PDB file of C-alpha atoms in Angstrom:
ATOM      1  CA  UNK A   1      -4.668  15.464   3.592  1.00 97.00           C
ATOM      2  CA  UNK A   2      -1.045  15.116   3.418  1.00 98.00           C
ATOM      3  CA  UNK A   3       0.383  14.965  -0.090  1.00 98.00           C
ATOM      4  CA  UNK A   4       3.203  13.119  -0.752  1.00 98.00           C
ATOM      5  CA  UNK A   5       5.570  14.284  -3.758  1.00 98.00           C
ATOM      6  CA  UNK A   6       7.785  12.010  -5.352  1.00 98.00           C
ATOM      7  CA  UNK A   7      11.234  12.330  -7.431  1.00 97.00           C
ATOM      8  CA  UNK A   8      12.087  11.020  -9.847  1.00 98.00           C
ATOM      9  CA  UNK A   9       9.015   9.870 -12.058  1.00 98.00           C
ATOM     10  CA  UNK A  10      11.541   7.484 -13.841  1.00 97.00           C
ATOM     11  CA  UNK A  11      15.176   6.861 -13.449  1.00 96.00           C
ATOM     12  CA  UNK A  12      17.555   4.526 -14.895  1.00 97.00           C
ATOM     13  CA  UNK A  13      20.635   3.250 -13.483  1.00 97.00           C
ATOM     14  CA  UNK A  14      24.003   0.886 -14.345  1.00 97.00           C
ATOM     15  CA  UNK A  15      24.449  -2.010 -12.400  1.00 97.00           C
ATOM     16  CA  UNK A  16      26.027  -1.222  -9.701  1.00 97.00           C
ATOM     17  CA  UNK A  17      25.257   2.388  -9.381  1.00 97.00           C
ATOM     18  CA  UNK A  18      23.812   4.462  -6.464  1.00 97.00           C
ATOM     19  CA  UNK A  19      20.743   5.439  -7.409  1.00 98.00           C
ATOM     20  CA  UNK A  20      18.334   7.859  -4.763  1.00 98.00           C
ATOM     21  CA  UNK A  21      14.570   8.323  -4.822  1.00 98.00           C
ATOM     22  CA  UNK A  22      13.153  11.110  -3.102  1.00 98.00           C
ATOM     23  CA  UNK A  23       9.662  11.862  -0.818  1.00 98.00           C
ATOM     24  CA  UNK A  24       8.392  15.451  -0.217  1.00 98.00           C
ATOM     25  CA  UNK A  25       5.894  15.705   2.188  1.00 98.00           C
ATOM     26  CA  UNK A  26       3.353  18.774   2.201  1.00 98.00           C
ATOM     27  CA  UNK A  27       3.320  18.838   6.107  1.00 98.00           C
ATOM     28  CA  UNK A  28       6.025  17.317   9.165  1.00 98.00           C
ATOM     29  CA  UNK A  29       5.538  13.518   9.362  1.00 97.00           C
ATOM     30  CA  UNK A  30       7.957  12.999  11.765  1.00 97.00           C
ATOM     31  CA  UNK A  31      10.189  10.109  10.049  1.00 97.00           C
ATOM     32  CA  UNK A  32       6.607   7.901   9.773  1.00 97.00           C
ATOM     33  CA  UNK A  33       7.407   7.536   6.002  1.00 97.00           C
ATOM     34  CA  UNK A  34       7.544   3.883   4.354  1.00 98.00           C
ATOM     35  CA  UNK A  35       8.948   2.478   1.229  1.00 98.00           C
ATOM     36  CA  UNK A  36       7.708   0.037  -0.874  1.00 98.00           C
ATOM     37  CA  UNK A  37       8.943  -2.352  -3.865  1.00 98.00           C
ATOM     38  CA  UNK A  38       6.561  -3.420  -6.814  1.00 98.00           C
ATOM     39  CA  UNK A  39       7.706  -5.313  -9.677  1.00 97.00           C
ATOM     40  CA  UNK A  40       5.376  -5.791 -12.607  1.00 94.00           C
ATOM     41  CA  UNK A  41       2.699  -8.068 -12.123  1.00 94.00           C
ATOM     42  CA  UNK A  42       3.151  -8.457  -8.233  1.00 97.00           C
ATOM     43  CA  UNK A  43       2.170  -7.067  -5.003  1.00 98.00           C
ATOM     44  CA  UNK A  44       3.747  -4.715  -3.234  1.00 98.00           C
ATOM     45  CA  UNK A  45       6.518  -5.478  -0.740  1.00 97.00           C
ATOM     46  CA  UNK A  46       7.512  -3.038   2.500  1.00 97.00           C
ATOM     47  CA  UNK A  47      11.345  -2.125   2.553  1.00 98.00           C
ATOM     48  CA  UNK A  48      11.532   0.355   4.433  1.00 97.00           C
ATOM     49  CA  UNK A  49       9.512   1.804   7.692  1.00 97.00           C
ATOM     50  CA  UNK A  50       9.860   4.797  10.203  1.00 97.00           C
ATOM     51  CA  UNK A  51      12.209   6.339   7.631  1.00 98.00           C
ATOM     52  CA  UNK A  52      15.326   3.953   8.145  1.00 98.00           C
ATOM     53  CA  UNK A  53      14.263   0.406   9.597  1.00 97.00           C
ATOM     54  CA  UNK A  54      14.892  -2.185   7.368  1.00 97.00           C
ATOM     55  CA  UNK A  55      11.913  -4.799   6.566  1.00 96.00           C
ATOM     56  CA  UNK A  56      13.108  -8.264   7.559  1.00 95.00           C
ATOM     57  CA  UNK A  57      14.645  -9.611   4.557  1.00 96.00           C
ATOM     58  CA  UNK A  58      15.572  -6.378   2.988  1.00 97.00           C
ATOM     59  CA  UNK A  59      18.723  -6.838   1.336  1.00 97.00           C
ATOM     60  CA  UNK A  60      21.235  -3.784   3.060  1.00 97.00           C
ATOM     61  CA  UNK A  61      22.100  -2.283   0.119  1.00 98.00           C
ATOM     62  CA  UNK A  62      18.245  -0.284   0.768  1.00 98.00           C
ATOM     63  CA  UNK A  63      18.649   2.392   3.056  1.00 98.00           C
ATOM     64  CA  UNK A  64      16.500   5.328   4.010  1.00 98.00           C
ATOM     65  CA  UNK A  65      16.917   8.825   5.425  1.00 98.00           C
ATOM     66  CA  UNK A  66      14.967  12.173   6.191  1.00 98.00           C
ATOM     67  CA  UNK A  67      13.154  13.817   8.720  1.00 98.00           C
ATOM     68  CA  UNK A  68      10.518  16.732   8.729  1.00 97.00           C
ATOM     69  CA  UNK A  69       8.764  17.301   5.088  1.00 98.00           C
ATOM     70  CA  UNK A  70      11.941  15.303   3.131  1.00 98.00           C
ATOM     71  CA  UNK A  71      12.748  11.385   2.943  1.00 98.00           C
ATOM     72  CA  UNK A  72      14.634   9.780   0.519  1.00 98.00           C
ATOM     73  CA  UNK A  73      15.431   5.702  -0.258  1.00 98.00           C
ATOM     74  CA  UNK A  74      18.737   4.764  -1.423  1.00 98.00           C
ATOM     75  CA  UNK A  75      19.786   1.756  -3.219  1.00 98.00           C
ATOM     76  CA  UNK A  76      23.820   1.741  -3.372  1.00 98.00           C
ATOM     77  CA  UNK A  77      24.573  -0.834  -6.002  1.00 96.00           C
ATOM     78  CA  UNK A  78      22.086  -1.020  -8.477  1.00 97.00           C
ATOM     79  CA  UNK A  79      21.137  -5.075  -8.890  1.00 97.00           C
ATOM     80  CA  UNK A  80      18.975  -6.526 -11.822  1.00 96.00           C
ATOM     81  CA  UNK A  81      16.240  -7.478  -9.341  1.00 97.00           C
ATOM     82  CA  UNK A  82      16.154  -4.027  -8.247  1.00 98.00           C
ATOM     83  CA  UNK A  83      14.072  -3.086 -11.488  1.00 98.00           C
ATOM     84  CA  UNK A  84      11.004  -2.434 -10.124  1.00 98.00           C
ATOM     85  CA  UNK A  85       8.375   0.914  -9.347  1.00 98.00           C
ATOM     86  CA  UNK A  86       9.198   2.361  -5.771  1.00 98.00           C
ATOM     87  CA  UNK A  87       6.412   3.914  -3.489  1.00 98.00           C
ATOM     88  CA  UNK A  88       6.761   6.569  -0.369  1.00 98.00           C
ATOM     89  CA  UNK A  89       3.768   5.862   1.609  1.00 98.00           C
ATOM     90  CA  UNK A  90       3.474   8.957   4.789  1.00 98.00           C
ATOM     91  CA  UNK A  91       2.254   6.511   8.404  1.00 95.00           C
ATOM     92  CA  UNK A  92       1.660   9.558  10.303  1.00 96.00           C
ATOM     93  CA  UNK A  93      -1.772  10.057  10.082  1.00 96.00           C
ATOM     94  CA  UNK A  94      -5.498   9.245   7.894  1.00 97.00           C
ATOM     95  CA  UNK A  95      -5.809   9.242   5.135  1.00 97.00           C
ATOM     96  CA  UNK A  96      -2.896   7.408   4.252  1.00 98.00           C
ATOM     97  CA  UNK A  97      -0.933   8.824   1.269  1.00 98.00           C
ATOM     98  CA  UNK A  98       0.879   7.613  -1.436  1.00 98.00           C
ATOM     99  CA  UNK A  99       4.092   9.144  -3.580  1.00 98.00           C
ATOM    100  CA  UNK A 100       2.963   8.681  -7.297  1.00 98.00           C
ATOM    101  CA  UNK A 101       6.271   6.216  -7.601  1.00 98.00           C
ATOM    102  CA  UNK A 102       8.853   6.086  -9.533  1.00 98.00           C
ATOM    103  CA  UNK A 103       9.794   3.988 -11.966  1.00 98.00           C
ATOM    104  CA  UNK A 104      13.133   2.432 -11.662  1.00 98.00           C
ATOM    105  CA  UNK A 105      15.257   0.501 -15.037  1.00 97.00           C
ATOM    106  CA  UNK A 106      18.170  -0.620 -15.650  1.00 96.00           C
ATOM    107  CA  UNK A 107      20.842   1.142 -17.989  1.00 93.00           C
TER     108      UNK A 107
ATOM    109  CA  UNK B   1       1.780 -14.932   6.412  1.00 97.00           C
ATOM    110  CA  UNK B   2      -0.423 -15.433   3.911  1.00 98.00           C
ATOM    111  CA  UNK B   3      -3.772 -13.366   2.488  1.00 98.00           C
ATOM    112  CA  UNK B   4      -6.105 -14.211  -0.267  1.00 98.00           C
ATOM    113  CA  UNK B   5      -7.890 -12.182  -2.339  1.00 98.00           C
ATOM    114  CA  UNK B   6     -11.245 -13.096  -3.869  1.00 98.00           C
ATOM    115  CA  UNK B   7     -14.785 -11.755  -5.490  1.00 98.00           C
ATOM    116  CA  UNK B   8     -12.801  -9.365  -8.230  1.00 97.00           C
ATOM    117  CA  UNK B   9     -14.773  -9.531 -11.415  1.00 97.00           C
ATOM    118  CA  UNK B  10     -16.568  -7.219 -14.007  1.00 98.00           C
ATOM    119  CA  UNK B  11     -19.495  -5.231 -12.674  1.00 98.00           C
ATOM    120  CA  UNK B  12     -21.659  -2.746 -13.956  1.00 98.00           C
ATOM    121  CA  UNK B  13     -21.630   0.669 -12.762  1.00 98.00           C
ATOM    122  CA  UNK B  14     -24.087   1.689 -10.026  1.00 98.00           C
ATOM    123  CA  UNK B  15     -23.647  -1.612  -8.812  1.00 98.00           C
ATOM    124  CA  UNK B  16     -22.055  -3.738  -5.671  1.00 98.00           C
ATOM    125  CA  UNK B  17     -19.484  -5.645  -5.294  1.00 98.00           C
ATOM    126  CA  UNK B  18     -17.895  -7.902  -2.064  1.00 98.00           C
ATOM    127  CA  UNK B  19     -14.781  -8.648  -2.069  1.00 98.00           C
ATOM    128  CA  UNK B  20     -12.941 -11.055   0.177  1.00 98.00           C
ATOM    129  CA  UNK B  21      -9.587 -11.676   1.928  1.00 98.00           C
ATOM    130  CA  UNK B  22      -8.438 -15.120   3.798  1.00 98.00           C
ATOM    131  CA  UNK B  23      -5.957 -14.140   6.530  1.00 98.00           C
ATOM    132  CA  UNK B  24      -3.550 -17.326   7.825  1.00 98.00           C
ATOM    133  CA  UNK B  25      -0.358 -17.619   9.536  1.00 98.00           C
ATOM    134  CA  UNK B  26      -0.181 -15.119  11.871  1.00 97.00           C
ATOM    135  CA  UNK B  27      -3.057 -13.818  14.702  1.00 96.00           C
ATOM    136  CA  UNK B  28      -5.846 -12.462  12.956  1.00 97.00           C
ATOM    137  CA  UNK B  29      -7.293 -10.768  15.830  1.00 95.00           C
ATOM    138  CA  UNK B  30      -3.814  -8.815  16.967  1.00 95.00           C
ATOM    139  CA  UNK B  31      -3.639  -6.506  13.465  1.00 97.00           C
ATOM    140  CA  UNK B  32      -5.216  -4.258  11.830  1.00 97.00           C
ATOM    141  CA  UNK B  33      -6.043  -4.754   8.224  1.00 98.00           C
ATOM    142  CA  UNK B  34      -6.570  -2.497   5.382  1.00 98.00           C
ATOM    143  CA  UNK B  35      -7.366  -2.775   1.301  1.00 98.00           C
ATOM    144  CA  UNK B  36      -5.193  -0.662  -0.735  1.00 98.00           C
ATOM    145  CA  UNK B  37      -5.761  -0.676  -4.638  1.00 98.00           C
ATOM    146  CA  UNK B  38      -3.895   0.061  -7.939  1.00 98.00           C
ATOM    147  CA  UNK B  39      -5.748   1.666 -11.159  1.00 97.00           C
ATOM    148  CA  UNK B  40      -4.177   0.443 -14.437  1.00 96.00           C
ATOM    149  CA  UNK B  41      -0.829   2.797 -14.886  1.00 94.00           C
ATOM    150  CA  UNK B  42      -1.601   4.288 -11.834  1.00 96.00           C
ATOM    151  CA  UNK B  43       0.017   4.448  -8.342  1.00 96.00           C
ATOM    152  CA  UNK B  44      -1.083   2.873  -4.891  1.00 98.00           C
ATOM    153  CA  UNK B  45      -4.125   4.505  -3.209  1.00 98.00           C
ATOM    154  CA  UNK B  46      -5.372   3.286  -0.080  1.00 98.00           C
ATOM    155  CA  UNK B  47      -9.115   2.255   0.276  1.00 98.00           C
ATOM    156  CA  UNK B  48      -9.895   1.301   3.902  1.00 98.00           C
ATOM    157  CA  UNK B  49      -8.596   0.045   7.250  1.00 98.00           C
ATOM    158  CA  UNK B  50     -10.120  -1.535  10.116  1.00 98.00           C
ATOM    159  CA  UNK B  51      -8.946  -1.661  13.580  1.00 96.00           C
ATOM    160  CA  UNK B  52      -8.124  -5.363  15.724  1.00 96.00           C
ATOM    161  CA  UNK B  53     -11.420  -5.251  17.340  1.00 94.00           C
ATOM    162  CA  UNK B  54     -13.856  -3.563  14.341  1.00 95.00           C
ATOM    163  CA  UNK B  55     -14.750  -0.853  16.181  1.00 96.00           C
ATOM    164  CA  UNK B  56     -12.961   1.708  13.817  1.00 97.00           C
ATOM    165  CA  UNK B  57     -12.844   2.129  10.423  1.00 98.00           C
ATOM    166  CA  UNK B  58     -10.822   4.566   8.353  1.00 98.00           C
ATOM    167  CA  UNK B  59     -11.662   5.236   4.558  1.00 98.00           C
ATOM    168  CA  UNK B  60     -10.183   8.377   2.352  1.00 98.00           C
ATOM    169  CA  UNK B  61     -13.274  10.291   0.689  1.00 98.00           C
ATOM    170  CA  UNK B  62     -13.260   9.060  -2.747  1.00 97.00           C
ATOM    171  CA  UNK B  63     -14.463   6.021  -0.792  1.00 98.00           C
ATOM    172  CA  UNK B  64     -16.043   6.600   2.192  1.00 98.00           C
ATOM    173  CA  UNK B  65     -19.875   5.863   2.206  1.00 98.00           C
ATOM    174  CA  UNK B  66     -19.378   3.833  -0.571  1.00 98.00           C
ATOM    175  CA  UNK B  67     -17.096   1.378   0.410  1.00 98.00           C
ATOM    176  CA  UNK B  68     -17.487  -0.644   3.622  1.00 98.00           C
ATOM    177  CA  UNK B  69     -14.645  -2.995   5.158  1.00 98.00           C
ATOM    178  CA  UNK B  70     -15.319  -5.641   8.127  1.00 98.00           C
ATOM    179  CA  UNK B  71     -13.968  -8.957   9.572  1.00 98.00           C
ATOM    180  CA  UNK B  72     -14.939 -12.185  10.554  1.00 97.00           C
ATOM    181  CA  UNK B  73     -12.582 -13.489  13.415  1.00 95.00           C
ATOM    182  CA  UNK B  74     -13.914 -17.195  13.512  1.00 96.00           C
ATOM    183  CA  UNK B  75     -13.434 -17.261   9.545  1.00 97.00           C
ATOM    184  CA  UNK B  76     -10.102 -15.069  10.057  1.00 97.00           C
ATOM    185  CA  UNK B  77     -11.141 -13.515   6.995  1.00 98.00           C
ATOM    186  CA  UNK B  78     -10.988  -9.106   5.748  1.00 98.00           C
ATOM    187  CA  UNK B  79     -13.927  -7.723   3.388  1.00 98.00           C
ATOM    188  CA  UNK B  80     -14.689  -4.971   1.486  1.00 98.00           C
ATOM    189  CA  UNK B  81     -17.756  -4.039   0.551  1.00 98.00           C
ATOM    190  CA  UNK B  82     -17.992  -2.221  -2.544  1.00 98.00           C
ATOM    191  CA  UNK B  83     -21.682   0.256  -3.683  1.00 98.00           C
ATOM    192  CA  UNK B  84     -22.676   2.259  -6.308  1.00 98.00           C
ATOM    193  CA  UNK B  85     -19.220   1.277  -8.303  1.00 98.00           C
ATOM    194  CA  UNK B  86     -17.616   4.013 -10.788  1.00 98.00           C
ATOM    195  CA  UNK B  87     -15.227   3.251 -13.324  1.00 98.00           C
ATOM    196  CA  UNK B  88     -12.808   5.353 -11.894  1.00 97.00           C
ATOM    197  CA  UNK B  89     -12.961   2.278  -9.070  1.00 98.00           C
ATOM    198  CA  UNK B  90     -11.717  -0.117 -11.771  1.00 98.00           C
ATOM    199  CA  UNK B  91      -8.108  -1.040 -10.048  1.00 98.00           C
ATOM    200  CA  UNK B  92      -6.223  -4.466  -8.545  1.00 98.00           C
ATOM    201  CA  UNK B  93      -7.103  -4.213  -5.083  1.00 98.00           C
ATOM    202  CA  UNK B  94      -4.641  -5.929  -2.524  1.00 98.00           C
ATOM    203  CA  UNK B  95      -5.857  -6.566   0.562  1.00 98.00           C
ATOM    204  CA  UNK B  96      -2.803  -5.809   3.666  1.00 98.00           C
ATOM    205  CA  UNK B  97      -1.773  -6.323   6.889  1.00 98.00           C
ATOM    206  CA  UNK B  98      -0.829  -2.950   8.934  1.00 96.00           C
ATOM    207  CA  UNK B  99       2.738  -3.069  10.607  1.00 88.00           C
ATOM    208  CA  UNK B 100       3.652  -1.452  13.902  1.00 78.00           C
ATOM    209  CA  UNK B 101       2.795   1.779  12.377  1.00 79.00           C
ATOM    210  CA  UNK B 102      -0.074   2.220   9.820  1.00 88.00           C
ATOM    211  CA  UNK B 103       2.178   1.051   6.861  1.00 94.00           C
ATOM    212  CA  UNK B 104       1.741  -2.123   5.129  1.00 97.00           C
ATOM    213  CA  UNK B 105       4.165  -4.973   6.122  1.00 96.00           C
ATOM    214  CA  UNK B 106       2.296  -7.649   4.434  1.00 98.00           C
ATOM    215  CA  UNK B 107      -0.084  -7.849   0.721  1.00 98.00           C
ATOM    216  CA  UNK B 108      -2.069 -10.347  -0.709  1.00 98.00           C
ATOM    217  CA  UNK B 109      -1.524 -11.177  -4.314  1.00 98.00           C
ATOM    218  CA  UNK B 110      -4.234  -9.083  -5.328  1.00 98.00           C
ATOM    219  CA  UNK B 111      -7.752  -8.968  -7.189  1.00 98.00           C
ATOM    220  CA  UNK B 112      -8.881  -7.246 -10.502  1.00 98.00           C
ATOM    221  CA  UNK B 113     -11.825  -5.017 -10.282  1.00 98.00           C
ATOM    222  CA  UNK B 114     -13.547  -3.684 -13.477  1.00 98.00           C
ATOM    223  CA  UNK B 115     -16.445  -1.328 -13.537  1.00 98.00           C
ATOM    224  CA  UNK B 116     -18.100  -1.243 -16.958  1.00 97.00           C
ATOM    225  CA  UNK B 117     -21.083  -1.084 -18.773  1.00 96.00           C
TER     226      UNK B 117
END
């Protein structure tokens, strides 16, 4: 199975602020790494696919970037609806894996 | 795109559960569909997935032979059948559309599942 390792656990950032998330993936999963959004209390919501396509409706301040083992998400202006826990989820192959997320507050 | 979760409850240990999902607004038939669930303070782990036609099925092994997911096309509806429950099964489970690659491009609003005695 492919283990996905996520950084930061937690992380809190100033509105307006850059803030970066991080996926490291035990094996190549070349760029088939997704990122999702969940806010407390709802379901899950797809950002980010193949590394660096933005979901429909993804505001452009999300970006994504990596290739090989390493992936990261990028938020560049920290907004207060951007409070929320953020997922890396590895599309490359069964069984599908999970980052343990990290959880994202504002300063 | 909508899907609707339903069946969650409190259950016993050692015992089944089926839960359902009501797919609308976009062509069941042309996706394939997964469950992916969420233990209390815990992160996303994904359950099962089934392929358009239902020929394939895909579960991780804390699951697999336990857990069995199908679809009904003329009810355009997901399920998941859930035996010999643990309480380490006890999580929200979302059932979700698969996007042009196995990720998840679209979740239900989710159902609780407790397993307790």
């Amino acid at each position: 199975d492919i283990q996905m390792t996520q950084s930061p656990a937690s992380l809190s950032a100033s509105l307006g602020e850059t803030v970066s998330i991080e996926c490291l993936a035990s094996e190549g999963i070349s760029n088939d790494l997704a990122w999702y959004q969940k806010k407390s209390g709802k379901s899950p919501h797809l950002l980010i696919y193949t590394t660096s396509r933005l979901q429909d409706g993804v505001p452009s301040r999300f970006s994504g970037s990596g290739s090989g083992t390493r992936y990261s998400l990028k938020i560049s202006g920290m907004q207060p609806e951007d409070e929320a826990d953020y997922f890396c989820q590895q599309s490359y192959k069964y069984p599908l894996t999970f980052g343990s997320g990290t959880k994202l507050e504002i300063k | 795109v909508q899907l609707v979760e339903s069946g969650g409850g409190l259950v016993q240990p050692g015992r089944s559960l089926k839960l359902s999902c009501a797919a609308s607004g976009f062509t069941f038939t042309d996706y394939y569909m997964a469950w992916v669930r969420q233990a209390p303070k815990k992160g996303l782990e994904w359950v099962a997935t089934i392929s358009t036609r239902g020929t394939t099925t895909y579960y991780p092994d804390s699951v697999r032979g336990r857990f069995t997911i199908s679809r009904d096309y003329a009810k355009s509806s997901l399920y998941l059948q859930m035996n010999s429950l643990k309480s380490e099964d006890t999580a929200t489970y979302y059932c979700a559309r698969h996007g042009q690659r196995i990720n998840f491009d679209n979740w239900g609003q989710g159902v609780m599942v407790t397993v307790s005695s």
